[in-house]
PDB file of C-alpha atoms and ligand atoms in Angstrom:
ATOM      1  CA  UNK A  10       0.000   0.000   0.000  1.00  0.00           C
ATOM      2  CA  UNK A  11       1.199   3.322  -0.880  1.00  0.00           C
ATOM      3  CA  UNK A  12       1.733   6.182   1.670  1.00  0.00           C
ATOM      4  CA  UNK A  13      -0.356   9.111   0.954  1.00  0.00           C
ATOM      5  CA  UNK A  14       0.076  12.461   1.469  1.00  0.00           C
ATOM      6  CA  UNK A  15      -2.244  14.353   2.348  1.00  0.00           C
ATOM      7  CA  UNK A  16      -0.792  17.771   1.651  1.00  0.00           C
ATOM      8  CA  UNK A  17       1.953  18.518  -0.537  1.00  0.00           C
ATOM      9  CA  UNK A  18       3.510  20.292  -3.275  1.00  0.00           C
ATOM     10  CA  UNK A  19       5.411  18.194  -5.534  1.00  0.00           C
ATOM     11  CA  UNK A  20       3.928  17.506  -8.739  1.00  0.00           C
ATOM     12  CA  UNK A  21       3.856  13.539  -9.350  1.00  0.00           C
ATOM     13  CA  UNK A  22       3.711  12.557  -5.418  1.00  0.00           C
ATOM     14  CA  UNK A  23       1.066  10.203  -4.241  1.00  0.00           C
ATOM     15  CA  UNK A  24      -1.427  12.061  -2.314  1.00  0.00           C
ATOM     16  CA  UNK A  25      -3.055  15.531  -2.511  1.00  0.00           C
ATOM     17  CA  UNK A  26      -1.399  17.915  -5.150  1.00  0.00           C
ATOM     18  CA  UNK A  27      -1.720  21.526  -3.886  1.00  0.00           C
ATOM     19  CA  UNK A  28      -2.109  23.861  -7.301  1.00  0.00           C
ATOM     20  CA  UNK A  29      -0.131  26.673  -7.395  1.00  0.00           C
ATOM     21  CA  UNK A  30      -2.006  29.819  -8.418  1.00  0.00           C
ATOM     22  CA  UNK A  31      -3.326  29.995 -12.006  1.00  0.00           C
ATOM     23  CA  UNK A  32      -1.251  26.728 -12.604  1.00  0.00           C
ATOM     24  CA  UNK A  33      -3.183  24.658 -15.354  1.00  0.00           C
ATOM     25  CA  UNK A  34      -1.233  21.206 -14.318  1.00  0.00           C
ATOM     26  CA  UNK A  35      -3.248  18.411 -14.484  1.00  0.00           C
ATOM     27  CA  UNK A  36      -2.494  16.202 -11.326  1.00  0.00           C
ATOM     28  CA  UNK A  37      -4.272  12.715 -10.233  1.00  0.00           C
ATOM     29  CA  UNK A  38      -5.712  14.589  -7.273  1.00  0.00           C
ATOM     30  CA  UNK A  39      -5.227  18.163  -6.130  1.00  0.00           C
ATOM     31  CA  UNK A  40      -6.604  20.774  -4.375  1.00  0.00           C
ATOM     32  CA  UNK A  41      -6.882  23.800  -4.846  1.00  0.00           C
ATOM     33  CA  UNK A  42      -7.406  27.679  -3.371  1.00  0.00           C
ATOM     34  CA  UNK A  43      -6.725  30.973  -2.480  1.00  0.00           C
ATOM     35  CA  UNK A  44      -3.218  30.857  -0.196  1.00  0.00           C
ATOM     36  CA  UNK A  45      -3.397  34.467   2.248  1.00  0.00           C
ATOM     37  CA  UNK A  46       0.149  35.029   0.669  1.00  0.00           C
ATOM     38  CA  UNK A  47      -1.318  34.989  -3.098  1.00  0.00           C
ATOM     39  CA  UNK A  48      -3.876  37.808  -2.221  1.00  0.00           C
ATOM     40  CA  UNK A  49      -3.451  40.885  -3.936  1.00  0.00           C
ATOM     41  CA  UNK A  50      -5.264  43.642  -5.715  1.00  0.00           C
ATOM     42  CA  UNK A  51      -6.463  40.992  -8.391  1.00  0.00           C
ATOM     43  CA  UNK A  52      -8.017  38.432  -6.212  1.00  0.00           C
ATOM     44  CA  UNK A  53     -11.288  38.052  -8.274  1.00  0.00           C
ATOM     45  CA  UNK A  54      -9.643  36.472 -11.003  1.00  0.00           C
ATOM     46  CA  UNK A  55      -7.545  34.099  -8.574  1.00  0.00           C
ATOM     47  CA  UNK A  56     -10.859  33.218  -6.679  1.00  0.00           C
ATOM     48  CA  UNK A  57     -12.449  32.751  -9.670  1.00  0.00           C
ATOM     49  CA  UNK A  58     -10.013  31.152 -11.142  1.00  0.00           C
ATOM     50  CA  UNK A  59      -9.749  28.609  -7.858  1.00  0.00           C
ATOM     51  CA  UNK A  60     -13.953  28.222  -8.008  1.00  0.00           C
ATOM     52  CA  UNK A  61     -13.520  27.209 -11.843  1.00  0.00           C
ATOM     53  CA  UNK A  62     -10.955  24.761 -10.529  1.00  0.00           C
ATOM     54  CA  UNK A  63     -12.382  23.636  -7.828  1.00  0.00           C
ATOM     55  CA  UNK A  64     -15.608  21.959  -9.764  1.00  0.00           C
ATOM     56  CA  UNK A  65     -12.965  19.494 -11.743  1.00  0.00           C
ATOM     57  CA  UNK A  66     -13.695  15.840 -10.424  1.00  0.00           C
ATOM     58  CA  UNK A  67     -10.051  15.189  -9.863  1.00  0.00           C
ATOM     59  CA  UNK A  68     -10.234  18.003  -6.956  1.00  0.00           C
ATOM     60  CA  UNK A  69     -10.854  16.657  -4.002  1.00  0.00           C
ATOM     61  CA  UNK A  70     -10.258  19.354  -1.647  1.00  0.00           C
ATOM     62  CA  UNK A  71     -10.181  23.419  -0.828  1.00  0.00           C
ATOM     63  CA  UNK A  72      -6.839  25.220   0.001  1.00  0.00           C
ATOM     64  CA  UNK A  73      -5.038  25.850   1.069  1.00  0.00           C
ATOM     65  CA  UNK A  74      -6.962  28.804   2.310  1.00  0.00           C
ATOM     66  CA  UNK A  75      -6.835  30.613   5.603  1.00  0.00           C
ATOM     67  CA  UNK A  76      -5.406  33.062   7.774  1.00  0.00           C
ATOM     68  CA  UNK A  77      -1.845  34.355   7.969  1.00  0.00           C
ATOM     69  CA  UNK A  78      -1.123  36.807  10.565  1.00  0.00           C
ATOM     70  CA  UNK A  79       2.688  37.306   9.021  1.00  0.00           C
ATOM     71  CA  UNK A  80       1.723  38.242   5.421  1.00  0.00           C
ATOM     72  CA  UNK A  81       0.993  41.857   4.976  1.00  0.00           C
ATOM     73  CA  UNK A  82      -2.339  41.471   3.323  1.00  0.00           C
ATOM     74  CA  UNK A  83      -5.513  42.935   5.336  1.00  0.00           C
ATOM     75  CA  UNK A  84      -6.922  40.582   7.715  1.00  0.00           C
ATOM     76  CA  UNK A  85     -10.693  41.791   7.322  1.00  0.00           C
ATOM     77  CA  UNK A  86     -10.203  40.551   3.474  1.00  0.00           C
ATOM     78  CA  UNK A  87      -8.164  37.764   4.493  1.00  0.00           C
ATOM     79  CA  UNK A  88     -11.566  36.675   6.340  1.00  0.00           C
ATOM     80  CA  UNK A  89     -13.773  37.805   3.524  1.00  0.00           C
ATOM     81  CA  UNK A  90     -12.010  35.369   1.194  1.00  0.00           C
ATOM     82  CA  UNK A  91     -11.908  32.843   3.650  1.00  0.00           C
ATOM     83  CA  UNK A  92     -15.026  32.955   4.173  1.00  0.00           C
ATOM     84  CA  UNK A  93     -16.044  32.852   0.150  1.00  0.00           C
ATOM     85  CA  UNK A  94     -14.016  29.625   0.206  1.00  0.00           C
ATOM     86  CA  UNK A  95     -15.521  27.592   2.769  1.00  0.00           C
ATOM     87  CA  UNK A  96     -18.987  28.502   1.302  1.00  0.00           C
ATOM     88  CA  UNK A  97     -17.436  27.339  -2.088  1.00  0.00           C
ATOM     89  CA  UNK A  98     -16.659  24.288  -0.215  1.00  0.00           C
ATOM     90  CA  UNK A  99     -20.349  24.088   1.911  1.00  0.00           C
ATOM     91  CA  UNK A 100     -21.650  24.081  -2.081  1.00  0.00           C
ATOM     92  CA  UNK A 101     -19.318  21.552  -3.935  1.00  0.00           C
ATOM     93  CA  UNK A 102     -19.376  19.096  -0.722  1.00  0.00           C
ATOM     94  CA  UNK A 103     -15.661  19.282  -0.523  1.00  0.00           C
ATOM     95  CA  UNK A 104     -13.730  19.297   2.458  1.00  0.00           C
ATOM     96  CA  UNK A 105     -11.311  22.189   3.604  1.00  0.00           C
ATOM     97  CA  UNK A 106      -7.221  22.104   3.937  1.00  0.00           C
ATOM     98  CA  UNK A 107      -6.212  25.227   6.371  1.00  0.00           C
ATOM     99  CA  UNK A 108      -3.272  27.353   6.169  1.00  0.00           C
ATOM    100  CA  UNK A 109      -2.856  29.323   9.444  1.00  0.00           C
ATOM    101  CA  UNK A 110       0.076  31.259  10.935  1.00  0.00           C
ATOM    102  CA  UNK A 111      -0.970  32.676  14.568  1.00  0.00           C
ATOM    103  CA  UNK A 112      -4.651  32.894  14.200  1.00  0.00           C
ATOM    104  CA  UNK A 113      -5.603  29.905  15.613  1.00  0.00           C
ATOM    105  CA  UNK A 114      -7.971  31.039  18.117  1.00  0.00           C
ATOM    106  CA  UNK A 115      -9.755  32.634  15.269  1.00  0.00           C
ATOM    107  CA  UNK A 116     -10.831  29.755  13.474  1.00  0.00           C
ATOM    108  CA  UNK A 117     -13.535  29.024  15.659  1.00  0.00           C
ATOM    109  CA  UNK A 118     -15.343  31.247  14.810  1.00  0.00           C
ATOM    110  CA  UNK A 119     -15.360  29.860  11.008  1.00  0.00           C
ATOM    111  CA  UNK A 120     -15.706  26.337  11.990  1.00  0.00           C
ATOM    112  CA  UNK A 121     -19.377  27.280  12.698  1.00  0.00           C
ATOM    113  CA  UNK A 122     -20.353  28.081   9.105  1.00  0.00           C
ATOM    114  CA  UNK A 123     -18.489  25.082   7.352  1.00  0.00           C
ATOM    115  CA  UNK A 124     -20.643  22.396   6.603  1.00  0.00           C
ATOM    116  CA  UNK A 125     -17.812  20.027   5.568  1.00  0.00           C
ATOM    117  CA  UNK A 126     -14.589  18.615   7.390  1.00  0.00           C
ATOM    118  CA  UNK A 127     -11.768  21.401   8.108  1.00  0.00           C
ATOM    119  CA  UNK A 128      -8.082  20.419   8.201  1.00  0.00           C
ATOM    120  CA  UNK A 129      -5.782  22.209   9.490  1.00  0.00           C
ATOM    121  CA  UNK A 130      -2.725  21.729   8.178  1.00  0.00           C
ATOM    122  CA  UNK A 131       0.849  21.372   9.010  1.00  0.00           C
ATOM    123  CA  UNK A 132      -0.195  21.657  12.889  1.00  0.00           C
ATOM    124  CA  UNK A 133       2.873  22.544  14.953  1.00  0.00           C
ATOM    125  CA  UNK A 134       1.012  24.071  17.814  1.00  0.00           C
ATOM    126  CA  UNK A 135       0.898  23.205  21.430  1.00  0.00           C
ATOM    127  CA  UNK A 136      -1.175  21.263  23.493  1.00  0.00           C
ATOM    128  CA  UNK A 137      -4.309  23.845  24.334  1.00  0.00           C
ATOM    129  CA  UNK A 138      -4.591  25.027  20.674  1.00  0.00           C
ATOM    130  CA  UNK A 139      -4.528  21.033  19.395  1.00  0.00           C
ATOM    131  CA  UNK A 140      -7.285  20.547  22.194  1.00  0.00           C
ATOM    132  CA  UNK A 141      -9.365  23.651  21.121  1.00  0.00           C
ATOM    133  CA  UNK A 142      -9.410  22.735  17.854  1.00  0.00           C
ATOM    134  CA  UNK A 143     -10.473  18.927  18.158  1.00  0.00           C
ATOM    135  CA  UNK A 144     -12.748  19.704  20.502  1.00  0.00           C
ATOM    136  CA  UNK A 145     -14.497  22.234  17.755  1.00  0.00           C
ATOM    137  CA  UNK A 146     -14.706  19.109  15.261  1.00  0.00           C
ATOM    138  CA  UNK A 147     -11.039  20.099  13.332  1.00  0.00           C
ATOM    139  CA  UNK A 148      -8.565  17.555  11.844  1.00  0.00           C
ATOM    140  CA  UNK A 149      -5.153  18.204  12.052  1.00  0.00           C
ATOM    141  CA  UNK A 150      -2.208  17.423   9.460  1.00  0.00           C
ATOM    142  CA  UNK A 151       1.049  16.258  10.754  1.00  0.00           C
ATOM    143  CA  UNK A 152       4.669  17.168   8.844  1.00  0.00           C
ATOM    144  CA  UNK A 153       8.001  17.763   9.490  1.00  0.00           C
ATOM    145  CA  UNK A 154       8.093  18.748  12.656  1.00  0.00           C
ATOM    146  CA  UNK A 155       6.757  15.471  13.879  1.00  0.00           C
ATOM    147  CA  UNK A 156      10.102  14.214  13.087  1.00  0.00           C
ATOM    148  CA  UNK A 157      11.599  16.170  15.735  1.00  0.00           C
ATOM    149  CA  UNK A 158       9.345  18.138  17.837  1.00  0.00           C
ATOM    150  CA  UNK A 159       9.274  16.239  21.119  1.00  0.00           C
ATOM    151  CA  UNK A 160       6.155  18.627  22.893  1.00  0.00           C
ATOM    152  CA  UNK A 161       4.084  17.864  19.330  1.00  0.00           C
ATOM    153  CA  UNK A 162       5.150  13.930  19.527  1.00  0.00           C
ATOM    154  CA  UNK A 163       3.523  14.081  23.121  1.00  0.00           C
ATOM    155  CA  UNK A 164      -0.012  16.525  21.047  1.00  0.00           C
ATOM    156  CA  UNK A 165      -0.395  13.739  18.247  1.00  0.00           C
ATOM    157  CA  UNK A 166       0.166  10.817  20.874  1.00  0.00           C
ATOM    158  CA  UNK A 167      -2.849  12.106  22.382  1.00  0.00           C
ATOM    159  CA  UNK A 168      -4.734  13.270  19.305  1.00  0.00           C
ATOM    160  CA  UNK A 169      -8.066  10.657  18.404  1.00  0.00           C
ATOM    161  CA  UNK A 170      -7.111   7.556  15.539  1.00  0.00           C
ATOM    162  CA  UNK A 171      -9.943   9.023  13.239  1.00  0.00           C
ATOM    163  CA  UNK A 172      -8.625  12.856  13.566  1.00  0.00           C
ATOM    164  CA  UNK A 173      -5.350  13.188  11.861  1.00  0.00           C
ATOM    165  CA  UNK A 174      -3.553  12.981   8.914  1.00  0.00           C
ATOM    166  CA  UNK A 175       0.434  13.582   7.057  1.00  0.00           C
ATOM    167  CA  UNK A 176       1.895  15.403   5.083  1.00  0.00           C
ATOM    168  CA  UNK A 177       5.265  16.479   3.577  1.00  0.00           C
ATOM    169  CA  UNK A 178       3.808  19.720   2.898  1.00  0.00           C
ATOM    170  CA  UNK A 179       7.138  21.839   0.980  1.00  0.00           C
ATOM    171  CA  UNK A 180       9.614  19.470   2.575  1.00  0.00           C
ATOM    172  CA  UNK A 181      12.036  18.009   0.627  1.00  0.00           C
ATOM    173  CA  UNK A 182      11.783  14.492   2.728  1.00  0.00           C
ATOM    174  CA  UNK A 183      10.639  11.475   1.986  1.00  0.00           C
ATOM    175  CA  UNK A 184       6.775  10.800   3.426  1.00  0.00           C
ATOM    176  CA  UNK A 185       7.831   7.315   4.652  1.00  0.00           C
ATOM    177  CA  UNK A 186       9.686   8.722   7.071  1.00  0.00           C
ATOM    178  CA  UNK A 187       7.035  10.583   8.677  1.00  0.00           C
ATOM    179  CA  UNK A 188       4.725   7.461   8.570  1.00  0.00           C
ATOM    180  CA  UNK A 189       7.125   5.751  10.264  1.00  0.00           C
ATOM    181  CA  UNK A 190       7.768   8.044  12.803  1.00  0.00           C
ATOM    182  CA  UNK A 191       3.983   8.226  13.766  1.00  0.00           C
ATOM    183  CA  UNK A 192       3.636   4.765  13.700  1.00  0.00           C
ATOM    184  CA  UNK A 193       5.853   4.565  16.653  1.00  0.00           C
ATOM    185  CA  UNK A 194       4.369   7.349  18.305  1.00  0.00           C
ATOM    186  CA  UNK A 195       1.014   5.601  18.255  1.00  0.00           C
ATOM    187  CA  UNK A 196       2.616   2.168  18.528  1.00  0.00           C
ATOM    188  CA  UNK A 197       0.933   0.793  15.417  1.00  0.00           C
ATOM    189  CA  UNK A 198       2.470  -1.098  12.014  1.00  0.00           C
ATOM    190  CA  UNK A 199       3.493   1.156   8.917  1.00  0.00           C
ATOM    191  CA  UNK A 200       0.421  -0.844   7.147  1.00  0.00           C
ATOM    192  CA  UNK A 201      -1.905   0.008  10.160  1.00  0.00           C
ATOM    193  CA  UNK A 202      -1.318   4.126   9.647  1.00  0.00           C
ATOM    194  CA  UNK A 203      -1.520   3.625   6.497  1.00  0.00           C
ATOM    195  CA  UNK A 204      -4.765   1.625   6.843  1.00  0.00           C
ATOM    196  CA  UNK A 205      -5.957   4.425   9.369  1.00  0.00           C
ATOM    197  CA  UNK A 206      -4.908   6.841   7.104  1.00  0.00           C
ATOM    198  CA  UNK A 207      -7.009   5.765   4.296  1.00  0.00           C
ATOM    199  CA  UNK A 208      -9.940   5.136   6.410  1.00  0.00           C
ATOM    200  CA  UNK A 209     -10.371   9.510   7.536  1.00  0.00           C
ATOM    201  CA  UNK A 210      -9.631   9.945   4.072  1.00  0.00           C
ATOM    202  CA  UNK A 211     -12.842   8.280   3.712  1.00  0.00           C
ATOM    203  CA  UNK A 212     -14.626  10.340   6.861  1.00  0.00           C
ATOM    204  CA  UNK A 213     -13.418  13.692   5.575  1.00  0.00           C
ATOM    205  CA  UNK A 214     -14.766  12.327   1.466  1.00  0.00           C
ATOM    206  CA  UNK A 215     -17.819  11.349   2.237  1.00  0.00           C
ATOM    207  CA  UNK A 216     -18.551  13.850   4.917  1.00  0.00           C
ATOM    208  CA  UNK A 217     -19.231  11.100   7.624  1.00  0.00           C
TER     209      UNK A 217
HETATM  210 ZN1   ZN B  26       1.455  23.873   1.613  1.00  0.00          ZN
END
């Protein structure tokens, strides 16, 4: 069995192909999305762009989207747009892959007009924010960081089977070795994450 990944950016990789803006590549599966750091004074043709995208059968997700509180672009629109996107998402039945830089405690608020599954990815946060957000119904993406973050080993130990998945995100490593990492973590086989993983791949699809 393969090892997906659920979030990355190299064209060809098994798992879910994140378009780069106005990119008319052709991957297996991809999603795609307005990224905080792509908004500028055009952003009606990249969202529309992104919601012509978006209704291709070979998309299976939207993002990443979000909120950034590094990039200089105006958080009111940041919202606005993220807020467009998820009710792009509510429409198309596709689930959402989250970008967020030090606005965690803002997502809440969004979580309660999503009507699909939101991912956040790459989570690197501690303890309370991981607890915050599964409590609100969130999944969380694993990466790189799970290779050598001990305080996040300890956060995914304790995050639920059926809320999680990995990624390699931008990183130039090889996803095996992040499988293999979690599987020790949660003291399973490399086929039993990758069993588990397939399975909320399934949850987040069909909106179970
Ligand atoms: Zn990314």
């Amino acid at each position: 069995m393969d090892f997906f990944d659920f979030h990355h950016h190299h064209l060809g990789q098994f798992g879910i192909y994140n378009l780069d803006l106005f990119s008319d590549d052709n991957p297996e599966i991809f999603s795609v999305g307005l990224h905080p750091k792509d908004i500028t004074n055009d952003f009606e043709s990249a969202l529309d762009w992104a919601k012509s995208r978006a209704q291709e059968p070979n998309c299976l997700a939207i993002g990443e989207c979000g909120l950034d509180a590094l990039v200089e672009v105006d958080s009111a629109l940041q919202e606005e747009l993220f807020t467009q996107q998820i009710l792009l998402a509510n429409k198309l039945q596709k689930p959402i892959i989250i970008h967020c830089v030090r606005r965690h405690q803002d997502l809440l608020k969004f979580q309660k007009i999503a009507k699909i599954p939101l991912i956040v990815h790459g989570f690197n946060k501690k303890e309370s924010i991981a607890t915050n957000l599964l409590n609100a119904g969130f999944y969380l993406s694993f990466g790189k960081s799970l290779l050598e973050n001990l305080s996040l080993q300890s956060v995914f130990k304790e995050c639920p089977n059926h809320r999680f998945f990995l990624e390699t995100d931008a990183a130039e490593i090889n996803i095996s070795e992040i499988y293999d990492k979690a599987s020790s973590i949660k003291a399973m086989s490399t086929s039993e994450m990758q069993q588990l993983i397939k399975q909320n791949l399934n949850l987040i699809l069909n909106n179970e």
